[in-house]
mmCIF file of N, CA, C and O in Angstrom:
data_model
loop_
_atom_site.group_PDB
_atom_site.id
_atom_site.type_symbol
_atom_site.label_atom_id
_atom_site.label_comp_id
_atom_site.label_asym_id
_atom_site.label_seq_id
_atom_site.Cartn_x
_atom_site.Cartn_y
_atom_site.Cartn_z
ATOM 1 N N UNK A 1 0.850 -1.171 0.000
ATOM 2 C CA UNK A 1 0.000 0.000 0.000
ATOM 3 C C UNK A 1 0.890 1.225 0.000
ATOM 4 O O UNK A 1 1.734 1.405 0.878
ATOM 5 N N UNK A 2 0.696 2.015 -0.945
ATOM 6 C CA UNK A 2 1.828 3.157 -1.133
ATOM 7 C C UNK A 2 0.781 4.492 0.007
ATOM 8 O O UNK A 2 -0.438 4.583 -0.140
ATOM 9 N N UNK A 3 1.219 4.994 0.598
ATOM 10 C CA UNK A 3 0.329 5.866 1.448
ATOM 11 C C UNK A 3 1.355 7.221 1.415
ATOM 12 O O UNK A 3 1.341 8.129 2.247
ATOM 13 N N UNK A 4 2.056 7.138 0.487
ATOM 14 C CA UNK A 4 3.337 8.584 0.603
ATOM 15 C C UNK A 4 2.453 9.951 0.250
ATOM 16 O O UNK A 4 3.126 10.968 0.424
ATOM 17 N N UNK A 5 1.231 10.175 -0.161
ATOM 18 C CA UNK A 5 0.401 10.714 -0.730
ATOM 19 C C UNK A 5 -0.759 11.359 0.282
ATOM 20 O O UNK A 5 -1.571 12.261 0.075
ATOM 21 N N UNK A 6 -0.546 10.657 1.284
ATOM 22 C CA UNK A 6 -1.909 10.800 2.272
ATOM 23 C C UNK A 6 -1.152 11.742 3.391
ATOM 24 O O UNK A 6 0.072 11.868 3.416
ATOM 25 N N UNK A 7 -2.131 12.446 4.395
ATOM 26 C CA UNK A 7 -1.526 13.078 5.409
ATOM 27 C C UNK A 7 -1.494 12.053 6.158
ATOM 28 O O UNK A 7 -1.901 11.010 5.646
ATOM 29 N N UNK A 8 -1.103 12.019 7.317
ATOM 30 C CA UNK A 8 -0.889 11.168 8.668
ATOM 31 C C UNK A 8 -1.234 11.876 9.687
ATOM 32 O O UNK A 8 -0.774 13.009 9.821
ATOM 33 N N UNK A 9 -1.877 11.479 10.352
ATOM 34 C CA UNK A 9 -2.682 12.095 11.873
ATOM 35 C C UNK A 9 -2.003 12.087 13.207
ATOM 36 O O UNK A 9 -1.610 10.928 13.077
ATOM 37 N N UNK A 10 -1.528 12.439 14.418
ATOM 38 C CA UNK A 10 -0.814 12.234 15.623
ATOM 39 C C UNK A 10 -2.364 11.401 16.220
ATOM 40 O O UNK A 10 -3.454 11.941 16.413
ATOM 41 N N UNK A 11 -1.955 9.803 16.430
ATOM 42 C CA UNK A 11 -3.146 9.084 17.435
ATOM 43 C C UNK A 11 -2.570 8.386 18.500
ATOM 44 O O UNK A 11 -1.482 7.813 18.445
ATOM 45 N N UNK A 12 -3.291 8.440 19.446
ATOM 46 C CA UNK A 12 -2.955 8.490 20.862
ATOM 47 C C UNK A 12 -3.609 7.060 21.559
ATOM 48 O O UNK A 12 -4.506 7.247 22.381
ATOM 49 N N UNK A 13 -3.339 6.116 21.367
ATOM 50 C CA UNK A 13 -4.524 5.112 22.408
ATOM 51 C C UNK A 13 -3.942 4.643 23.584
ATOM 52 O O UNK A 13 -2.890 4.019 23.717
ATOM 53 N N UNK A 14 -4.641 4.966 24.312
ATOM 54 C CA UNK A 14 -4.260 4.765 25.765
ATOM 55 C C UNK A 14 -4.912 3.575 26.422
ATOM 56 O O UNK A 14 -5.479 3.813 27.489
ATOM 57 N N UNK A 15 -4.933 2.247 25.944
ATOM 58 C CA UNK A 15 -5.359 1.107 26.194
ATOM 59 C C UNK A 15 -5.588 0.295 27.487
ATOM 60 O O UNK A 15 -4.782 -0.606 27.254
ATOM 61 N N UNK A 16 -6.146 -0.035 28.745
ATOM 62 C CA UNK A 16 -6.076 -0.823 30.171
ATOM 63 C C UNK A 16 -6.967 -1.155 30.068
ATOM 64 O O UNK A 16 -7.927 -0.463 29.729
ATOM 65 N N UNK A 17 -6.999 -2.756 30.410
ATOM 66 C CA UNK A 17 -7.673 -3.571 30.232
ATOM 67 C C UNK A 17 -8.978 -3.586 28.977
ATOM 68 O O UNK A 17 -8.699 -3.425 27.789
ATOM 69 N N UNK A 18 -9.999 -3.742 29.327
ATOM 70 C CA UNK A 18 -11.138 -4.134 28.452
ATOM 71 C C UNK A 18 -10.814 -2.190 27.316
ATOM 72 O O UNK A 18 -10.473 -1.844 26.185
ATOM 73 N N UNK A 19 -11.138 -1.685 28.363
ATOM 74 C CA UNK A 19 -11.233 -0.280 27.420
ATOM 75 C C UNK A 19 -10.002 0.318 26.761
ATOM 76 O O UNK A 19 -8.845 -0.035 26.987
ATOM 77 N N UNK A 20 -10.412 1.315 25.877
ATOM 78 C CA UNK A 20 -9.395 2.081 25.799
ATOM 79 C C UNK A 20 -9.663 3.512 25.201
ATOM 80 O O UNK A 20 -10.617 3.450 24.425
ATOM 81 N N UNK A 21 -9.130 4.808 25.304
ATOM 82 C CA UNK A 21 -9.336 5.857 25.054
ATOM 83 C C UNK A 21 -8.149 6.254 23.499
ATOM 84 O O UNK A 21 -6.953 6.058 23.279
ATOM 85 N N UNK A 22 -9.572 7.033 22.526
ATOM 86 C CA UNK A 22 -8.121 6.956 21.234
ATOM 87 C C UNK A 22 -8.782 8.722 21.262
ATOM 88 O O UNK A 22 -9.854 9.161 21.678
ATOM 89 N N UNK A 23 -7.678 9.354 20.667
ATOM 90 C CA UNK A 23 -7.315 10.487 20.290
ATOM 91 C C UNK A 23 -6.546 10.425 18.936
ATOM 92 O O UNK A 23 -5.578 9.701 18.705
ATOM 93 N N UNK A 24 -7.189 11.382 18.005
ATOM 94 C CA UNK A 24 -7.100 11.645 16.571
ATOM 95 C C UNK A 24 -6.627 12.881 16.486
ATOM 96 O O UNK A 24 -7.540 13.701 16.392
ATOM 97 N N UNK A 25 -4.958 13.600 16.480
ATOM 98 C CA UNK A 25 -4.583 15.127 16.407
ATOM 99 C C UNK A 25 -5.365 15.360 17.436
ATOM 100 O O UNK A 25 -6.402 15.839 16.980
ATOM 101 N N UNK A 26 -5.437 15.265 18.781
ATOM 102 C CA UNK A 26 -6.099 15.526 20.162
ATOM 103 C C UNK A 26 -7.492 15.895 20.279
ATOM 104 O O UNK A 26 -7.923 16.681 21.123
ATOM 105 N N UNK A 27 -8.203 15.281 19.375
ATOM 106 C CA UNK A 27 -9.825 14.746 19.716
ATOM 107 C C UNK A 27 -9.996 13.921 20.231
ATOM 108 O O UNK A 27 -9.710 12.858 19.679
ATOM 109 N N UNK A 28 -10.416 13.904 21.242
ATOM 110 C CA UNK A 28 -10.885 12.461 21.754
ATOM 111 C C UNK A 28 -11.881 11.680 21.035
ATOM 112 O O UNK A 28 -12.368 12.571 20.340
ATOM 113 N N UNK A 29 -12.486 10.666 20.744
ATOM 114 C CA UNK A 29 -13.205 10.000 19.797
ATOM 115 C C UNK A 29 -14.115 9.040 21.054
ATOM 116 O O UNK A 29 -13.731 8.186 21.854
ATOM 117 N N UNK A 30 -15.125 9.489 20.847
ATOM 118 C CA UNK A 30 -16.335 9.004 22.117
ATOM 119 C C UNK A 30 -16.338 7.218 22.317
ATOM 120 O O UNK A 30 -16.897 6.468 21.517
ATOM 121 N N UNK A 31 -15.889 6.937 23.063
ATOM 122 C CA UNK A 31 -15.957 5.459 23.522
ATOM 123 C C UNK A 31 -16.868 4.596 22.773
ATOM 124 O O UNK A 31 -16.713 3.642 22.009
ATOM 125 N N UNK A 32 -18.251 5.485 23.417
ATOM 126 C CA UNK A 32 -19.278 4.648 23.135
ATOM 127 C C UNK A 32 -20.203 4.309 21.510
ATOM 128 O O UNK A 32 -21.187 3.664 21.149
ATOM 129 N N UNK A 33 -18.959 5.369 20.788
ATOM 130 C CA UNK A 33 -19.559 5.134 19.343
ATOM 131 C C UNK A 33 -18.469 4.397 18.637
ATOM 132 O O UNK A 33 -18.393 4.535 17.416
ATOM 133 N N UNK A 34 -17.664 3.671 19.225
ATOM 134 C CA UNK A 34 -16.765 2.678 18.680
ATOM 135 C C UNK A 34 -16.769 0.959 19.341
ATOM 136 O O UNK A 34 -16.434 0.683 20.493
ATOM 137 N N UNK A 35 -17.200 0.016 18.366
ATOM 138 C CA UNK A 35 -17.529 -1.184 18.980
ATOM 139 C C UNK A 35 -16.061 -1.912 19.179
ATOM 140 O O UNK A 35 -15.947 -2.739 20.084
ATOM 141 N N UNK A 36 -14.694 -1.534 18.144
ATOM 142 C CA UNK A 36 -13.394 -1.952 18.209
ATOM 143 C C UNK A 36 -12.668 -0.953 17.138
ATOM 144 O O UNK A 36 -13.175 -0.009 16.531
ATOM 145 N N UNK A 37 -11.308 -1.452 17.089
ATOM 146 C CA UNK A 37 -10.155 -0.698 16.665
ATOM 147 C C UNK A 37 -9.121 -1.718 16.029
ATOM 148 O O UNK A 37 -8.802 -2.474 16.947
ATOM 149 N N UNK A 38 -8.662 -1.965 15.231
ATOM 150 C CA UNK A 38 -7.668 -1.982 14.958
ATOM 151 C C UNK A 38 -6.274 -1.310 14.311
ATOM 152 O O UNK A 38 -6.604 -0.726 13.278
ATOM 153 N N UNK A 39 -5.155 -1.212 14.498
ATOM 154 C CA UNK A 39 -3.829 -0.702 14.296
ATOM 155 C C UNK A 39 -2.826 -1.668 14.006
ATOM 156 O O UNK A 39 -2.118 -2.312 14.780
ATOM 157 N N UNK A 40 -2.907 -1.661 12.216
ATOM 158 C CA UNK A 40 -1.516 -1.974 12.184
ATOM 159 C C UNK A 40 -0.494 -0.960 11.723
ATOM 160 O O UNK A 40 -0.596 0.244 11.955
ATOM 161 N N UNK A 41 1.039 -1.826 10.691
ATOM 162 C CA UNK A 41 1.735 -1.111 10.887
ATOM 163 C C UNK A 41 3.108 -1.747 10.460
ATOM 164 O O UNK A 41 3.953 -2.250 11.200
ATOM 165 N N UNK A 42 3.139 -1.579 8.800
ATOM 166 C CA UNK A 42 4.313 -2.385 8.006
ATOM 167 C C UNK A 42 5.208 -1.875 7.518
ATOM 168 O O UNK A 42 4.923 -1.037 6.662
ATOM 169 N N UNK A 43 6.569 -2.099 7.788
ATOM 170 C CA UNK A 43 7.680 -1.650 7.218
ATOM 171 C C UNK A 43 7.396 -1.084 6.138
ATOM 172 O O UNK A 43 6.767 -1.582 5.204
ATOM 173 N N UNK A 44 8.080 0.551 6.245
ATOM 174 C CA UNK A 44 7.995 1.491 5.097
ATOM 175 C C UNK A 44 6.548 2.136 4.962
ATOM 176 O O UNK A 44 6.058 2.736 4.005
ATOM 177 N N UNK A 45 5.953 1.799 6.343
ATOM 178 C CA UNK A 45 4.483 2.617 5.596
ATOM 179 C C UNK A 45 4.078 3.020 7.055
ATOM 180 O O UNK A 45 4.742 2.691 8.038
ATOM 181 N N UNK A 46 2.673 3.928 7.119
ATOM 182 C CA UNK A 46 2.812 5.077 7.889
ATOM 183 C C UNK A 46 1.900 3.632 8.766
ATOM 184 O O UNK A 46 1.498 2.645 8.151
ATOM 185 N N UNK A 47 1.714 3.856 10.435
ATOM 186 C CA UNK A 47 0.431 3.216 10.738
ATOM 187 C C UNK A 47 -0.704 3.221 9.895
ATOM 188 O O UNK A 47 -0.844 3.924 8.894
ATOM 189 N N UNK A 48 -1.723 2.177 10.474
ATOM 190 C CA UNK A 48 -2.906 2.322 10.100
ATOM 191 C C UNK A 48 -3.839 2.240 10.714
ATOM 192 O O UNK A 48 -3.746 1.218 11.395
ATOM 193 N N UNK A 49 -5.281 3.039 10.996
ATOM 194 C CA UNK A 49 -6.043 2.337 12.131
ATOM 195 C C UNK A 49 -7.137 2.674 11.493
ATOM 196 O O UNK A 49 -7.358 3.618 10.734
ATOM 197 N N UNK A 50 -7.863 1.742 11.903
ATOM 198 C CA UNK A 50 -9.147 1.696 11.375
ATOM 199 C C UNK A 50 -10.213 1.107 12.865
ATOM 200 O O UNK A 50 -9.972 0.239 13.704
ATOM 201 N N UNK A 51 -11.611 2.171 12.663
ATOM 202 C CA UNK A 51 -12.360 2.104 13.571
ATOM 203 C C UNK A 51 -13.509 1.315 13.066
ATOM 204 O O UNK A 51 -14.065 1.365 11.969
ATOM 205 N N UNK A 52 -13.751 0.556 14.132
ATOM 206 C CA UNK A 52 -15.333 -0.253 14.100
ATOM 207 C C UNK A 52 -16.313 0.824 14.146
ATOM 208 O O UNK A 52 -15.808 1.780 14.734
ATOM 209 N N UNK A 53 -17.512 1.067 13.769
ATOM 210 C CA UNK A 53 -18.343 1.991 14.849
ATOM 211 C C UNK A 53 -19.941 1.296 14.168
ATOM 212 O O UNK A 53 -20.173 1.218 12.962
ATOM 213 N N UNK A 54 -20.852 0.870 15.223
ATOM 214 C CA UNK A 54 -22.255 0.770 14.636
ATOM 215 C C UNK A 54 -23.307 1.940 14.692
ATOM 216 O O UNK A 54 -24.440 2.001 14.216
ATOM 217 N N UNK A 55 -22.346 3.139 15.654
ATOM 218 C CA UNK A 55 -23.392 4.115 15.670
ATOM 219 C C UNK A 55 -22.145 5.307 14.512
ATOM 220 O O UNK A 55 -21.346 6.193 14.814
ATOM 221 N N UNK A 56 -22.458 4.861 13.545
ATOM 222 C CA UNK A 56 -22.129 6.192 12.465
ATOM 223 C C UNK A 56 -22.801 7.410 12.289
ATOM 224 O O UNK A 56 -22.126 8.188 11.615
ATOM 225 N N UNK A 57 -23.750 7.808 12.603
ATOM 226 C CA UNK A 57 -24.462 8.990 12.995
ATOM 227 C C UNK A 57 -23.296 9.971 13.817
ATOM 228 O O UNK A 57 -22.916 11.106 13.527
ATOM 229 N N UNK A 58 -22.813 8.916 15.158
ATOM 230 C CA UNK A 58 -22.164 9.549 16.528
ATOM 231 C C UNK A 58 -21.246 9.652 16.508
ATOM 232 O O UNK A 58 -20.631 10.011 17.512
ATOM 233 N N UNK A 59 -20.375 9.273 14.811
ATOM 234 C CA UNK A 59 -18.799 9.312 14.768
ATOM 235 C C UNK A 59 -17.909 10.830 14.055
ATOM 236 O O UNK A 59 -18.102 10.815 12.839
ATOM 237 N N UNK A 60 -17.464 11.456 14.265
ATOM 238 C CA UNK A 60 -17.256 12.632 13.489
ATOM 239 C C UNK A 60 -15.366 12.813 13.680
ATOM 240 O O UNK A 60 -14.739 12.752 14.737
ATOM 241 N N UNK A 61 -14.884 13.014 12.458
ATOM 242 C CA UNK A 61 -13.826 12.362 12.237
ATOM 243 C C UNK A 61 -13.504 14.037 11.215
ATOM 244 O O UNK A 61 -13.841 14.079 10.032
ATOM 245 N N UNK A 62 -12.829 15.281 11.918
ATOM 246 C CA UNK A 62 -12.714 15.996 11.580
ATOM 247 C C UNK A 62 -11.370 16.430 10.876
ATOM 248 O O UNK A 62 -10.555 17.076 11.535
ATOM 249 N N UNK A 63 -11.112 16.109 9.590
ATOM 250 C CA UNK A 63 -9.696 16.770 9.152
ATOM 251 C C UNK A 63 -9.073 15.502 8.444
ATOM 252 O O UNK A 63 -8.097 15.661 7.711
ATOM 253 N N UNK A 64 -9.540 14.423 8.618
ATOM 254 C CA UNK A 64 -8.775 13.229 8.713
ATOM 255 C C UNK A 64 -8.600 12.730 7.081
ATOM 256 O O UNK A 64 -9.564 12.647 6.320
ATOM 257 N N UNK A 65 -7.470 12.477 6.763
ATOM 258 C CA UNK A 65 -7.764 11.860 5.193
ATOM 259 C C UNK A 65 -8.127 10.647 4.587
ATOM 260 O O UNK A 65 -8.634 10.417 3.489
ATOM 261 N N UNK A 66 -7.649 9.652 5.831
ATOM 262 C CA UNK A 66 -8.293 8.364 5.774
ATOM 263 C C UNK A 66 -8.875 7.826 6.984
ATOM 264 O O UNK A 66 -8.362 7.677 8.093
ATOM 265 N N UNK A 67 -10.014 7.566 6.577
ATOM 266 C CA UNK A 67 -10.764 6.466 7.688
ATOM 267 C C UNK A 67 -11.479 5.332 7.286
ATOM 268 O O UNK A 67 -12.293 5.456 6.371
ATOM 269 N N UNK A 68 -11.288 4.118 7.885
ATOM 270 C CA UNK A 68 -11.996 2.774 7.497
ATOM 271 C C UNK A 68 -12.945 2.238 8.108
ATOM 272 O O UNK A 68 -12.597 1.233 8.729
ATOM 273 N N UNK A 69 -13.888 2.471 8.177
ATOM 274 C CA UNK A 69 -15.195 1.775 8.490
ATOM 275 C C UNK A 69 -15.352 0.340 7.825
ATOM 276 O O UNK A 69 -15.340 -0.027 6.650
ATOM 277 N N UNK A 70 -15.549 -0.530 9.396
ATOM 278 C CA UNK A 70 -15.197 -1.981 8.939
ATOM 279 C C UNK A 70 -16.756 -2.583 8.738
ATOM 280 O O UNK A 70 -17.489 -2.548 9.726
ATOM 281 N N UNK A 71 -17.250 -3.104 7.543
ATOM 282 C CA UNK A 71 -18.477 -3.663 7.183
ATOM 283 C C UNK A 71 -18.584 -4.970 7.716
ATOM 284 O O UNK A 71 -18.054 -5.832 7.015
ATOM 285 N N UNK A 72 -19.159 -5.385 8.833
ATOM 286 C CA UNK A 72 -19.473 -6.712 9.663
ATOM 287 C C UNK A 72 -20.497 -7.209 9.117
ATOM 288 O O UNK A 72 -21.480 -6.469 9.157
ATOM 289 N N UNK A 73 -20.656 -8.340 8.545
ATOM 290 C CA UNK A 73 -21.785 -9.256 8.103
ATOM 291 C C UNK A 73 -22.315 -9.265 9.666
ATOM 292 O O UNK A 73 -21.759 -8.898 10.702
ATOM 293 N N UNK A 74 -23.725 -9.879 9.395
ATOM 294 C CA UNK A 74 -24.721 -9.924 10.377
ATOM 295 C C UNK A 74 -24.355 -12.203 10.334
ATOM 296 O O UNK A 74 -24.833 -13.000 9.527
ATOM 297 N N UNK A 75 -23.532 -12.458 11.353
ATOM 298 C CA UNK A 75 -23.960 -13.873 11.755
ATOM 299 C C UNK A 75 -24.860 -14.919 11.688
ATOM 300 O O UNK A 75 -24.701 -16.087 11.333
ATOM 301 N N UNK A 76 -25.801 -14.336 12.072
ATOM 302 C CA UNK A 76 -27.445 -15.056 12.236
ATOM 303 C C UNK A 76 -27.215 -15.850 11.336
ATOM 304 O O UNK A 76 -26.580 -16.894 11.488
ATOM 305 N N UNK A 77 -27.765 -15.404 10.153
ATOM 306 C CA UNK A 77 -28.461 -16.242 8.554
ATOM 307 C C UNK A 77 -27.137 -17.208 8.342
ATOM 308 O O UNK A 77 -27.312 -18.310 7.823
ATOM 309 N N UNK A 78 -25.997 -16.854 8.688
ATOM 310 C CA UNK A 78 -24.519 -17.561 7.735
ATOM 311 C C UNK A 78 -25.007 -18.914 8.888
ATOM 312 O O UNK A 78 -25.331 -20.068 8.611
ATOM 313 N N UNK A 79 -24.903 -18.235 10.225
ATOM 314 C CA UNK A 79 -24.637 -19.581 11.226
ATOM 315 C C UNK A 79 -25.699 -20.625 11.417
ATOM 316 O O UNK A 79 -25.569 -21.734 11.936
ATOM 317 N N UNK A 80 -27.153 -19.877 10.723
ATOM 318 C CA UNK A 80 -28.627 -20.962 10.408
ATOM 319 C C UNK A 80 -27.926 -21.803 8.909
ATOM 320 O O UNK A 80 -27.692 -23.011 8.888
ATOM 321 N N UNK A 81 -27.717 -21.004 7.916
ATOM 322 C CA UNK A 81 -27.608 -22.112 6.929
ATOM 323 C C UNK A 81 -26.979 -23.161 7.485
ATOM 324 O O UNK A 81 -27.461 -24.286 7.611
ATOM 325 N N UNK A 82 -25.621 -22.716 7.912
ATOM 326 C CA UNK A 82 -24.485 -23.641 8.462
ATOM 327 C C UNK A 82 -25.636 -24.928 9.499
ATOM 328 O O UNK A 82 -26.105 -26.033 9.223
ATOM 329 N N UNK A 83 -25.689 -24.173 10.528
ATOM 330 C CA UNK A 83 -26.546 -25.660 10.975
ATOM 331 C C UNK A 83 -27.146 -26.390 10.861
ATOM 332 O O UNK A 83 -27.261 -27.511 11.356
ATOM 333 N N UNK A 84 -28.068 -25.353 9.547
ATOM 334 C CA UNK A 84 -29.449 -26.132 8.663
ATOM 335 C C UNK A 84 -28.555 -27.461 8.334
ATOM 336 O O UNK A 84 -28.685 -28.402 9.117
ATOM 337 N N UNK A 85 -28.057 -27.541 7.722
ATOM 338 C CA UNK A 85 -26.621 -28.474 6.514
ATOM 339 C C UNK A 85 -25.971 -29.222 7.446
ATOM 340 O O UNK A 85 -24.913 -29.579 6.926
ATOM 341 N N UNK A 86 -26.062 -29.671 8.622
ATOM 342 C CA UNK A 86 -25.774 -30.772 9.271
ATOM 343 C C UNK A 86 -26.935 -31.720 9.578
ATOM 344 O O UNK A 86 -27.909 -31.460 10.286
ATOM 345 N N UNK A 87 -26.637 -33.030 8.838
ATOM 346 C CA UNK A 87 -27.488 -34.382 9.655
ATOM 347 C C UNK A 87 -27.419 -34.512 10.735
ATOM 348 O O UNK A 87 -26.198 -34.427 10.866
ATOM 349 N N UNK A 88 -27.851 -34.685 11.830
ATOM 350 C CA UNK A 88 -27.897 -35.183 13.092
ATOM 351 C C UNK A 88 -27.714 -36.910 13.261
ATOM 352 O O UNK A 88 -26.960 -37.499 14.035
ATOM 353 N N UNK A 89 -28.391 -37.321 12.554
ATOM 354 C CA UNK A 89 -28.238 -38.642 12.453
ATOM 355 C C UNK A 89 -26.583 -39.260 11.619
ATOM 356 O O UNK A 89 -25.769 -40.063 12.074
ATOM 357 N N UNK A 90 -26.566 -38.593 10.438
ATOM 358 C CA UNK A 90 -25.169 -38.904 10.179
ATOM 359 C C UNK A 90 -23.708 -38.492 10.662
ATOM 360 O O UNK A 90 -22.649 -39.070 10.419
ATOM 361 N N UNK A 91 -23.949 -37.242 11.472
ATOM 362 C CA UNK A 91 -22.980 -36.664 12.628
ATOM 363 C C UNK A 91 -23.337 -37.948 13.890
ATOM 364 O O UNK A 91 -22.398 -38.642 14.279
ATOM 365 N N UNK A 92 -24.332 -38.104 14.289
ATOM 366 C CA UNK A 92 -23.989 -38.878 15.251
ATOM 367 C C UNK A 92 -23.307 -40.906 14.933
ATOM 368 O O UNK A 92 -23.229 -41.901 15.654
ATOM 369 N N UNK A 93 -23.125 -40.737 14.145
ATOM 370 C CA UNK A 93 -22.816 -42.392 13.250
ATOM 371 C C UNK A 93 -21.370 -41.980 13.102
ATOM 372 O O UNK A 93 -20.671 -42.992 13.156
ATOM 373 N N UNK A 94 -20.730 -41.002 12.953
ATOM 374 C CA UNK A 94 -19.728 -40.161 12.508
ATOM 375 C C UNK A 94 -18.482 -40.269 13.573
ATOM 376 O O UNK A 94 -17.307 -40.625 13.666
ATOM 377 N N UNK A 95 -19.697 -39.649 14.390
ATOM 378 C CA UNK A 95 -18.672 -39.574 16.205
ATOM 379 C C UNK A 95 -18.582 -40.883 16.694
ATOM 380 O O UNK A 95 -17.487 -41.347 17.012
ATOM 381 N N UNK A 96 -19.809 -41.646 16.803
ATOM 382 C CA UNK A 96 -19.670 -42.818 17.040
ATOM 383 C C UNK A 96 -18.577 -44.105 16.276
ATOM 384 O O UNK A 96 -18.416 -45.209 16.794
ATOM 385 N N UNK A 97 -18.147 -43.822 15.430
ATOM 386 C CA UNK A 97 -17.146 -44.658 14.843
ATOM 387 C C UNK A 97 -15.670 -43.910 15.047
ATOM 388 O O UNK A 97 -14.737 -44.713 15.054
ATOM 389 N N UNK A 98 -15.372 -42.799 15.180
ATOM 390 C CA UNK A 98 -14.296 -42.269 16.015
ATOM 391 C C UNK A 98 -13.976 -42.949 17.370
ATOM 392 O O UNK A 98 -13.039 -43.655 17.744
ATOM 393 N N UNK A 99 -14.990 -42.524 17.914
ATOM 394 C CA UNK A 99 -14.794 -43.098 19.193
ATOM 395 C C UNK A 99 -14.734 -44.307 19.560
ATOM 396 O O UNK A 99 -13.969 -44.611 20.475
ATOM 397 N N UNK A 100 -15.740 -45.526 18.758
ATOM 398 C CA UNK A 100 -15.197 -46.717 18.823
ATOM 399 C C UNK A 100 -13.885 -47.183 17.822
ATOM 400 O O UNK A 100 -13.409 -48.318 17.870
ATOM 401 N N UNK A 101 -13.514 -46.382 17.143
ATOM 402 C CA UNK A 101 -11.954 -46.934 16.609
ATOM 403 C C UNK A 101 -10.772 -46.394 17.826
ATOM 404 O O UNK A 101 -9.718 -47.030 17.858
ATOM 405 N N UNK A 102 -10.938 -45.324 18.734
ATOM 406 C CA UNK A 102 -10.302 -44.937 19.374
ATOM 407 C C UNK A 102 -9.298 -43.735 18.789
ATOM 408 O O UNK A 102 -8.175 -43.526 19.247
ATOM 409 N N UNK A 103 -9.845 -43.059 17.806
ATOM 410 C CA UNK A 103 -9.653 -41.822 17.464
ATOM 411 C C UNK A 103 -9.695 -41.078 18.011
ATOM 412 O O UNK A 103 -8.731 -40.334 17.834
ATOM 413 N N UNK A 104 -10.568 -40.657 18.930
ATOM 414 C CA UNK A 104 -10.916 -39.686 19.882
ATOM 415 C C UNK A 104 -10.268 -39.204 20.947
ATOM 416 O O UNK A 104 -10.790 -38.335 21.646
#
């Protein structure tokens, strides 16, 4: 990723335990409108961080040249098909011959 082109921001995260407080060029960025964060950070290139947020309304990101808003699929439907698509009866014939070969 060539980023020689972009400005770069001074960010601040001050991380203990579960929480953590981030600052963007000394804004603070409201806790509660960020669900996570990540920061990386590869030889020859500037950091990177990118914010979770589900309340985008409550996020305001003043001056900044890049920001990544991370698109989370919704679980539910992926993890119903997924279970739909298991036999019960042929999962249990399955385990049962593991365990009596002594696979298990």
């Amino acid at each position: 990723m060539d980023d020689s082109n972009e400005t770069t921001h001074r960010v601040r995260i001050t991380a203990r335990g579960p929480k953590a407080k981030i600052e963007i060029d000394g804004q603070r960025i409201d806790p509660g409108a960020l669900t996570s964060y990540t920061l990386s950070h590869h030889t020859g290139e500037p950091p990177h961080l990118i914010l979770d947020s589900e309340h985008l309304d409550s996020l305001a990101f003043d001056g900044l040249a890049r920001v990544a808003i991370a698109d989370v699929p919704a679980l539910g439907p992926a993890a119903a098909v997924f279970l739909d698509a298991i036999d019960a009866e042929e999962l249990d014939v399955l385990i049962t011959s593991v365990v009596d070969s002594g696979r298990a």
